[in-house]
CSV table of C-alpha atoms in Angstrom, one decimal:
chain,number,residue,atom,x,y,z
E,525,MET,CA,86.8,62.2,84.6
E,526,ILE,CA,87.5,64.2,87.8
E,527,GLY,CA,90.4,62.9,89.8
E,528,LEU,CA,90.2,63.0,93.6
E,529,PRO,CA,93.0,64.8,95.4
E,530,VAL,CA,95.0,62.0,97.1
E,531,PRO,CA,97.0,63.1,100.2
E,532,ALA,CA,100.7,62.5,100.3
E,533,ASP,CA,100.4,59.8,103.0
E,534,GLY,CA,97.9,57.7,101.0
E,535,TRP,CA,94.2,56.5,101.1
E,536,VAL,CA,94.2,55.5,104.8
E,537,SER,CA,94.8,59.1,105.7
E,538,LEU,CA,92.1,60.2,103.2
E,539,LEU,CA,89.5,57.8,104.6
E,540,PHE,CA,90.2,58.1,108.4
E,541,GLY,CA,92.7,60.9,108.9
E,542,PRO,CA,95.6,60.4,111.3
E,543,LEU,CA,93.7,61.8,114.3
E,544,GLN,CA,90.7,59.5,113.8
E,545,PHE,CA,93.0,56.5,113.4
E,546,GLY,CA,94.7,57.3,116.7
E,547,PHE,CA,91.3,57.7,118.3
E,548,LEU,CA,90.3,54.3,117.0
E,549,ALA,CA,93.4,52.8,118.7
E,550,ASP,CA,92.2,54.1,122.1
E,551,PRO,CA,90.0,51.6,123.8
E,552,ILE,CA,86.7,52.6,125.4
E,553,PRO,CA,86.3,52.3,128.4
E,554,TRP,CA,89.9,53.5,128.9
E,555,TRP,CA,90.2,51.8,132.3
E,556,LEU,CA,89.5,48.3,131.0
E,557,PRO,CA,93.1,47.5,129.8
E,558,PRO,CA,95.0,48.5,133.0
E,559,LEU,CA,92.3,46.8,135.1
E,560,THR,CA,92.6,43.6,133.1
E,561,VAL,CA,96.4,43.6,133.3
E,562,GLY,CA,96.3,44.4,137.0
E,563,CYS,CA,93.8,41.6,137.7
E,564,GLY,CA,96.0,39.2,135.6
E,565,LEU,CA,99.1,40.1,137.5
E,566,LEU,CA,97.3,39.7,140.9
E,567,LEU,CA,96.3,36.2,139.9
E,568,LEU,CA,99.7,35.3,138.5
E,569,GLY,CA,102.0,36.6,141.2
E,570,PRO,CA,100.8,35.5,144.7
E,571,PRO,CA,100.5,31.8,144.0
E,572,GLN,CA,104.1,31.7,142.5
E,573,PHE,CA,105.5,33.6,145.5
E,574,ASP,CA,103.5,31.5,148.0
E,575,GLY,CA,105.0,28.3,146.4
E,576,TRP,CA,108.5,29.7,146.7
E,577,LEU,CA,108.0,30.8,150.4
E,578,ARG,CA,106.4,27.4,151.2
E,579,ALA,CA,109.4,25.6,149.8
E,580,ASN,CA,112.0,27.7,151.5
E,581,ILE,CA,110.6,29.0,154.8
E,582,SER,CA,109.2,26.4,157.1
E,583,ALA,CA,107.4,29.0,159.3
E,584,TRP,CA,105.4,30.1,156.3
E,585,ARG,CA,103.9,26.5,156.0
E,586,LEU,CA,102.4,26.9,159.5
E,587,VAL,CA,100.1,29.7,158.2
E,588,ARG,CA,96.9,28.1,157.2
E,589,PRO,CA,94.6,27.7,155.3
E,590,PRO,CA,96.7,28.1,152.1
E,591,ALA,CA,94.1,30.4,150.6
E,592,PHE,CA,94.7,32.8,153.4
E,593,ARG,CA,98.4,32.9,152.6
E,594,VAL,CA,97.7,33.7,149.0
E,595,ALA,CA,95.2,36.4,150.0
E,596,CYS,CA,97.9,38.0,152.3
E,597,LEU,CA,100.4,38.0,149.4
E,598,GLY,CA,97.6,39.3,147.1
E,599,VAL,CA,97.3,42.4,149.4
E,600,LEU,CA,101.1,42.9,149.2
E,601,PHE,CA,100.9,42.6,145.4
E,602,VAL,CA,98.2,45.2,145.2
E,603,GLY,CA,100.5,47.7,147.0
E,604,ALA,CA,103.6,46.6,145.0
E,605,SER,CA,101.6,46.8,141.7
E,606,LEU,CA,100.5,50.4,142.6
E,607,ILE,CA,104.1,51.4,143.0
E,608,GLY,CA,105.4,49.4,140.0
E,609,TRP,CA,102.6,50.7,137.7
E,610,THR,CA,103.4,54.3,138.8
E,611,THR,CA,107.1,53.8,138.3
E,612,LEU,CA,106.6,52.3,134.8
E,613,GLY,CA,105.2,55.7,133.8
E,614,SER,CA,105.3,56.1,130.0
E,615,ALA,CA,106.6,52.6,129.6
E,616,ARG,CA,103.2,51.1,130.7
E,617,TRP,CA,102.2,50.1,127.2
E,618,GLN,CA,105.6,48.4,126.7
E,619,TYR,CA,105.0,46.4,129.9
E,620,ALA,CA,101.5,45.5,128.6
E,621,GLN,CA,103.0,44.3,125.3
E,622,TYR,CA,105.6,42.3,127.3
E,623,LEU,CA,102.7,40.5,129.1
E,624,LEU,CA,101.1,39.9,125.8
E,625,LEU,CA,104.4,38.5,124.5
E,626,VAL,CA,104.8,36.1,127.5
E,627,GLY,CA,101.2,35.1,127.4
E,628,ARG,CA,101.4,34.2,123.7
E,629,ALA,CA,104.7,32.3,124.4
E,630,VAL,CA,102.7,30.1,126.8
E,631,GLU,CA,100.2,29.6,124.0
E,632,GLY,CA,103.0,28.8,121.5
E,633,ALA,CA,104.3,26.1,123.8
E,634,THR,CA,101.1,24.2,123.3
E,635,VAL,CA,102.4,23.5,119.8
E,636,ILE,CA,104.1,20.3,121.2
E,637,ASN,CA,100.6,19.1,121.7
E,638,LEU,CA,101.1,18.1,118.0
E,639,PHE,CA,103.3,15.2,119.2
E,640,VAL,CA,100.5,14.0,121.5
E,641,ARG,CA,98.1,14.1,118.5
E,642,VAL,CA,100.6,12.2,116.3
E,643,ARG,CA,100.8,9.6,119.0
E,644,GLU,CA,97.1,9.3,119.2
E,645,LEU,CA,96.8,9.2,115.4
E,646,LEU,CA,99.3,6.3,115.2
E,647,SER,CA,97.5,4.5,117.9
E,648,PHE,CA,94.2,5.1,116.1
E,649,LEU,CA,95.6,3.9,112.7
E,650,ASP,CA,96.8,0.8,114.5
E,651,GLN,CA,93.4,0.2,115.9
E,652,LEU,CA,91.9,0.8,112.5
E,653,GLY,CA,94.2,-1.8,111.0
E,654,LYS,CA,93.2,-4.3,113.6
E,655,GLY,CA,89.6,-3.2,113.4
E,656,SER,CA,88.3,-6.2,111.5
E,657,SER,CA,89.8,-8.7,113.9
E,658,ASN,CA,88.9,-6.8,117.0
E,659,GLY,CA,85.6,-5.8,115.6
E,660,ARG,CA,84.6,-9.4,115.3
E,661,ALA,CA,85.5,-9.9,118.9
E,662,THR,CA,84.1,-6.7,120.4
E,663,GLY,CA,81.3,-6.0,117.9
E,664,THR,CA,82.8,-2.7,116.7
E,665,SER,CA,84.4,-2.0,113.4
E,666,GLY,CA,87.3,0.3,112.5
E,667,TRP,CA,84.9,2.7,110.7
E,668,ARG,CA,82.8,2.8,113.8
E,669,THR,CA,85.9,3.9,115.8
E,670,ALA,CA,86.7,6.5,113.2
E,671,TYR,CA,83.2,7.8,113.4
E,672,VAL,CA,83.4,8.1,117.2
E,673,LYS,CA,86.8,9.9,116.9
E,674,VAL,CA,85.5,12.5,114.4
E,675,LYS,CA,82.3,13.0,116.5
E,676,THR,CA,84.4,13.6,119.6
E,677,TYR,CA,86.7,16.0,117.7
E,678,ILE,CA,83.7,18.1,116.6
E,679,THR,CA,81.9,17.9,119.9
E,680,LYS,CA,84.9,19.0,121.9
E,681,ARG,CA,85.0,22.2,119.8
E,682,ILE,CA,81.3,23.1,120.2
E,683,PRO,CA,81.7,25.0,123.5
E,684,ARG,CA,84.2,27.4,122.0
E,685,ILE,CA,82.2,28.0,118.9
E,686,LEU,CA,79.1,28.5,120.9
E,687,ALA,CA,80.8,30.9,123.4
E,688,SER,CA,82.3,32.9,120.5
E,689,ALA,CA,78.9,33.0,118.7
E,690,VAL,CA,77.1,34.2,121.9
E,691,VAL,CA,79.7,36.9,122.4
E,692,ILE,CA,79.4,38.1,118.8
E,693,GLY,CA,75.6,38.0,119.0
E,694,LEU,CA,75.6,40.0,122.3
E,695,SER,CA,78.0,42.5,120.8
E,696,MET,CA,75.7,43.0,117.8
E,697,VAL,CA,72.7,43.4,120.2
E,698,LEU,CA,74.7,45.9,122.3
E,699,PHE,CA,75.6,47.9,119.2
E,700,VAL,CA,72.0,48.0,118.0
E,701,ILE,CA,70.9,49.1,121.5
E,702,LEU,CA,73.5,51.9,121.5
E,703,VAL,CA,72.5,53.1,118.0
E,704,VAL,CA,68.8,53.1,119.0
E,705,PHE,CA,68.9,54.4,122.6
E,706,GLN,CA,72.1,56.5,122.6
E,707,PRO,CA,71.8,58.6,119.4
E,708,GLU,CA,73.6,61.5,121.1
E,709,GLN,CA,76.9,59.6,121.2
E,710,PRO,CA,79.2,59.8,118.2
E,711,LEU,CA,79.0,56.7,116.0
E,712,LEU,CA,82.7,56.1,116.3
E,713,VAL,CA,82.6,56.0,120.1
E,714,ARG,CA,79.8,53.4,119.9
E,715,ILE,CA,81.8,51.3,117.4
E,716,VAL,CA,85.0,51.5,119.5
E,717,PHE,CA,83.1,50.6,122.7
E,718,VAL,CA,81.6,47.5,121.2
E,719,TYR,CA,84.8,46.5,119.4
E,720,THR,CA,86.8,46.9,122.7
E,721,LEU,CA,84.4,44.6,124.6
E,722,LEU,CA,84.3,42.1,121.7
E,723,THR,CA,88.1,41.9,121.5
E,724,PHE,CA,88.3,41.5,125.3
E,725,ALA,CA,85.8,38.6,125.4
E,726,LEU,CA,87.1,36.8,122.3
E,727,SER,CA,90.6,37.1,123.6
E,728,ILE,CA,89.7,35.6,127.0
E,729,ILE,CA,87.8,32.7,125.4
E,730,GLY,CA,90.5,32.0,122.8
E,731,THR,CA,93.4,32.1,125.2
E,732,ALA,CA,91.7,30.0,127.9
E,733,TRP,CA,90.7,27.4,125.2
E,734,ILE,CA,94.3,27.0,124.1
E,735,LEU,CA,95.6,27.0,127.6
E,736,LYS,CA,93.3,24.2,128.7
E,737,ARG,CA,95.9,21.8,127.2
E,738,LEU,CA,98.3,23.1,129.8
E,739,SER,CA,95.7,23.2,132.6
E,740,ALA,CA,97.4,20.3,134.5
E,741,HIS,CA,100.6,22.4,134.7
E,742,LEU,CA,99.1,25.7,135.6
E,743,ASP,CA,97.6,26.5,139.0
E,744,PRO,CA,94.0,27.6,138.8
E,745,LEU,CA,94.8,31.3,139.5
E,746,SER,CA,97.4,31.4,136.8
E,747,PHE,CA,95.0,29.7,134.4
E,748,VAL,CA,92.8,32.7,134.8
E,749,GLY,CA,95.7,35.2,135.1
E,750,VAL,CA,97.4,34.4,131.8
E,751,PRO,CA,94.3,35.0,129.6
E,752,LEU,CA,93.7,38.3,131.5
E,753,CYS,CA,97.3,39.4,130.9
E,754,VAL,CA,96.9,38.5,127.2
E,755,ALA,CA,93.6,40.3,126.8
E,756,GLY,CA,94.9,43.3,128.7
E,757,GLY,CA,98.0,43.4,126.4
E,758,GLU,CA,95.8,43.2,123.3
E,759,LEU,CA,93.6,46.0,124.5
E,760,TYR,CA,96.2,48.3,125.9
E,761,ASN,CA,96.6,51.5,124.0
E,762,VAL,CA,99.9,52.0,122.1
E,763,PRO,CA,100.9,55.6,122.9
E,764,ALA,CA,101.2,58.4,120.4
E,765,ALA,CA,104.9,58.5,120.8
E,766,PHE,CA,105.3,55.0,119.2
E,767,ASP,CA,102.7,55.9,116.5
E,768,LEU,CA,104.8,59.0,115.6
E,769,PHE,CA,108.0,56.8,115.5
E,770,ALA,CA,106.2,54.2,113.4
E,771,SER,CA,104.8,56.8,111.0
E,772,ARG,CA,108.2,58.4,110.4
E,773,ALA,CA,110.1,55.1,110.1
E,774,LEU,CA,107.6,53.1,108.0
E,775,GLY,CA,105.5,55.8,106.4
E,776,GLY,CA,102.1,55.0,107.9
E,777,PRO,CA,100.1,54.7,111.1
E,778,ILE,CA,100.7,51.1,112.1
E,779,SER,CA,100.5,51.3,115.8
E,780,GLY,CA,97.3,49.2,115.7
E,781,ALA,CA,99.3,46.4,114.3
E,782,THR,CA,101.9,46.4,117.1
E,783,PRO,CA,100.0,43.9,119.4
E,784,ALA,CA,99.8,41.5,116.4
E,785,VAL,CA,103.6,41.7,115.9
E,786,PHE,CA,104.2,41.0,119.7
E,787,SER,CA,101.6,38.1,119.5
E,788,THR,CA,103.4,36.5,116.6
E,789,VAL,CA,106.9,37.0,118.1
E,790,GLY,CA,105.8,35.7,121.5
E,791,TRP,CA,104.0,32.6,120.0
E,792,THR,CA,107.1,31.8,117.9
E,793,VAL,CA,109.5,32.1,120.8
E,794,GLY,CA,107.2,29.9,123.0
E,795,ALA,CA,106.9,27.3,120.3
E,796,ILE,CA,110.6,27.2,119.6
E,797,SER,CA,111.5,27.1,123.3
E,798,ALA,CA,109.1,24.2,123.9
E,799,LEU,CA,110.3,22.2,120.9
E,800,GLY,CA,113.9,22.8,121.9
E,801,LEU,CA,113.3,21.6,125.4
E,802,LEU,CA,111.4,18.6,124.1
E,803,TRP,CA,114.2,17.7,121.7
E,804,TRP,CA,116.7,18.1,124.6
E,805,SER,CA,114.6,16.0,126.9
E,806,LEU,CA,114.2,13.2,124.4
E,807,ARG,CA,117.9,13.3,123.5
E,808,GLY,CA,119.1,13.2,127.2
M,1040,MET,CA,89.8,65.5,152.3
M,1041,ASP,CA,92.0,66.5,149.3
M,1042,LEU,CA,91.9,63.5,147.1
M,1043,THR,CA,94.6,64.8,144.8
M,1044,ALA,CA,97.0,64.4,147.8
M,1045,VAL,CA,96.5,60.6,147.7
M,1046,THR,CA,99.4,59.6,145.5
M,1047,PRO,CA,99.8,55.9,144.4
M,1048,THR,CA,102.8,55.7,146.8
M,1049,LEU,CA,100.8,56.8,149.7
M,1050,LEU,CA,97.9,54.5,148.7
M,1051,ALA,CA,100.4,51.6,148.4
M,1052,GLY,CA,101.7,52.5,151.9
M,1053,LEU,CA,98.2,52.3,153.3
M,1054,VAL,CA,97.5,49.0,151.5
M,1055,PHE,CA,100.8,47.6,152.9
M,1056,ALA,CA,99.9,48.7,156.5
M,1057,VAL,CA,96.3,47.5,156.4
M,1058,GLY,CA,97.5,44.3,154.8
M,1059,ALA,CA,100.1,43.7,157.5
M,1060,ILE,CA,97.6,44.3,160.3
M,1061,VAL,CA,94.9,42.1,158.6
M,1062,GLY,CA,97.5,39.4,157.8
M,1063,LEU,CA,98.8,39.5,161.4
M,1064,VAL,CA,95.4,39.2,163.0
M,1065,GLY,CA,94.3,36.6,160.5
M,1066,THR,CA,97.4,34.5,160.9
M,1067,LEU,CA,97.1,34.5,164.7
M,1068,VAL,CA,93.4,33.6,164.6
M,1069,LEU,CA,93.7,30.9,161.9
M,1070,SER,CA,97.0,29.3,163.1
M,1071,GLY,CA,96.0,29.2,166.7
M,1072,THR,CA,98.8,28.3,169.1
M,1073,GLU,CA,101.2,27.0,166.5
M,1074,LEU,CA,102.8,30.4,166.1
M,1075,SER,CA,104.6,32.4,168.8
M,1076,LEU,CA,102.4,35.4,169.4
M,1077,PRO,CA,105.1,37.9,170.5
M,1078,LEU,CA,107.3,36.8,167.5
M,1079,VAL,CA,104.6,37.2,164.9
M,1080,SER,CA,103.4,40.5,166.4
M,1081,ALA,CA,106.9,42.0,166.5
M,1082,PHE,CA,107.6,40.8,162.9
M,1083,GLY,CA,104.3,42.2,161.6
M,1084,LEU,CA,104.6,45.6,163.3
M,1085,VAL,CA,108.2,46.1,162.4
M,1086,SER,CA,107.8,45.0,158.8
M,1087,SER,CA,104.7,47.2,158.2
M,1088,ALA,CA,106.3,50.2,159.9
M,1089,GLY,CA,109.5,49.6,158.0
M,1090,VAL,CA,107.9,49.3,154.6
M,1091,VAL,CA,105.8,52.4,155.1
M,1092,SER,CA,108.8,54.4,156.3
M,1093,VAL,CA,110.9,53.2,153.4
M,1094,LEU,CA,108.1,54.2,151.0
M,1095,LEU,CA,107.5,57.6,152.4
M,1096,LEU,CA,110.8,58.8,153.9
M,1097,TRP,CA,113.9,57.4,152.3
M,1098,PRO,CA,114.1,58.0,148.5
M,1099,GLY,CA,117.4,56.1,148.1
M,1100,VAL,CA,116.1,52.9,149.7
M,1101,ARG,CA,112.8,53.4,148.0
M,1102,ARG,CA,114.5,53.2,144.6
M,1103,VAL,CA,115.9,49.8,145.6
M,1104,PHE,CA,112.5,48.7,146.8
M,1105,VAL,CA,110.8,49.8,143.6
M,1106,ALA,CA,113.5,48.1,141.5
M,1107,GLY,CA,112.7,44.9,143.4
M,1108,ILE,CA,109.0,45.3,142.7
M,1109,LEU,CA,109.7,45.8,139.0
M,1110,VAL,CA,111.9,42.7,138.9
M,1111,VAL,CA,109.0,40.7,140.5
M,1112,LEU,CA,106.5,42.2,138.0
M,1113,VAL,CA,108.8,41.2,135.1
M,1114,LEU,CA,109.8,37.7,136.4
M,1115,SER,CA,106.4,36.5,137.6
M,1116,PRO,CA,105.0,35.9,134.0
M,1117,VAL,CA,108.3,34.3,133.0
M,1118,VAL,CA,108.2,31.8,135.9
M,1119,VAL,CA,104.6,30.9,135.0
M,1120,PHE,CA,105.8,30.3,131.4
M,1121,LEU,CA,108.8,28.1,132.5
M,1122,ARG,CA,106.7,26.1,134.9
M,1123,ALA,CA,104.0,25.4,132.4
M,1124,VAL,CA,106.3,24.6,129.5
M,1125,HIS,CA,108.5,22.3,131.7
M,1126,GLY,CA,105.5,20.3,132.9
M,1127,PHE,CA,104.0,20.0,129.5
M,1128,VAL,CA,107.4,18.9,127.9
M,1129,ARG,CA,107.9,16.3,130.7
M,1130,GLU,CA,104.4,14.9,130.0
M,1131,VAL,CA,105.1,14.6,126.3
M,1132,THR,CA,108.6,13.2,126.9
M,1133,ASP,CA,107.1,10.5,129.1
M,1134,LEU,CA,104.6,9.6,126.4
M,1135,TYR,CA,107.4,8.9,123.9
M,1136,ARG,CA,109.6,7.0,126.2
């Protein structure tokens, strides 16, 4: 039996090679992550600032319509973002990961929706217990109520499943088109291009779906801005400097896993903060 | 025109100046007589000229200005998080009371 020469840094390096792995971490098109983050920030910032000015400066309230005030602040934010983004320099990826962290924290806060569900479940079980007596009066049984509940539960999830399926289907069609009509492009470029767009679309859909529980507490622009910031943070390239650090410290190219770490930490922080605030509110 | 001479700072200065002029004209048109024309004009012109001067001429003040922008960029997402979580928690608290 002939043994294959395994490199010192393991099979990952043998299969992909460090340079190719680094290449895989780069999104295509390269401008999509900064553009997504920029759009997300533009949607998040002006409404918050407008609210603060409206509450504190009476003259600002005279400027109407409100959409015009937000548009004016949007122009100022474009200028400010240009300066801020330039100043961030090599720390841009860290800022992108910070946005991902905060975005996931907002998602994590929706964990207290569990208490709403528990309330609904107790109410439902109560209804089910009284089902026979109520059923005789209203013509509906407890099992009928249960059927309606389950049906509603499934029906509510159909749009997300459908949207995800459409995105995955379109990505596959796009990949086939690229393979057939763009044979001059390297295969890896085509894969990364499709993967970047797929991640972007699925991230937007997933985050917006979770945030709809908070839609009553987010202004419409923030409701769009948070998913964009999260998607941008997920897409944003982790620079080679961090990759080198990670490789030396942990013995492998793990930069691709960094967004996952930030996601988990952010979600946990958001969930713990929300649960703590809920406990404090109920106790007070 | 040498496009390499257009730095982000210069671009930001142009955006600020154009934004100030558009905002000024738009405010006057949309708000009608409710705002004092001389006051708003003076405020708009002085602020746009001041901002562009600070951006382009005074590095020391520019650093403070940039620090302020960075603070806003960092705090905006946190404010969104706090507002959303506070509202959601209050909703659930009301449910259990």
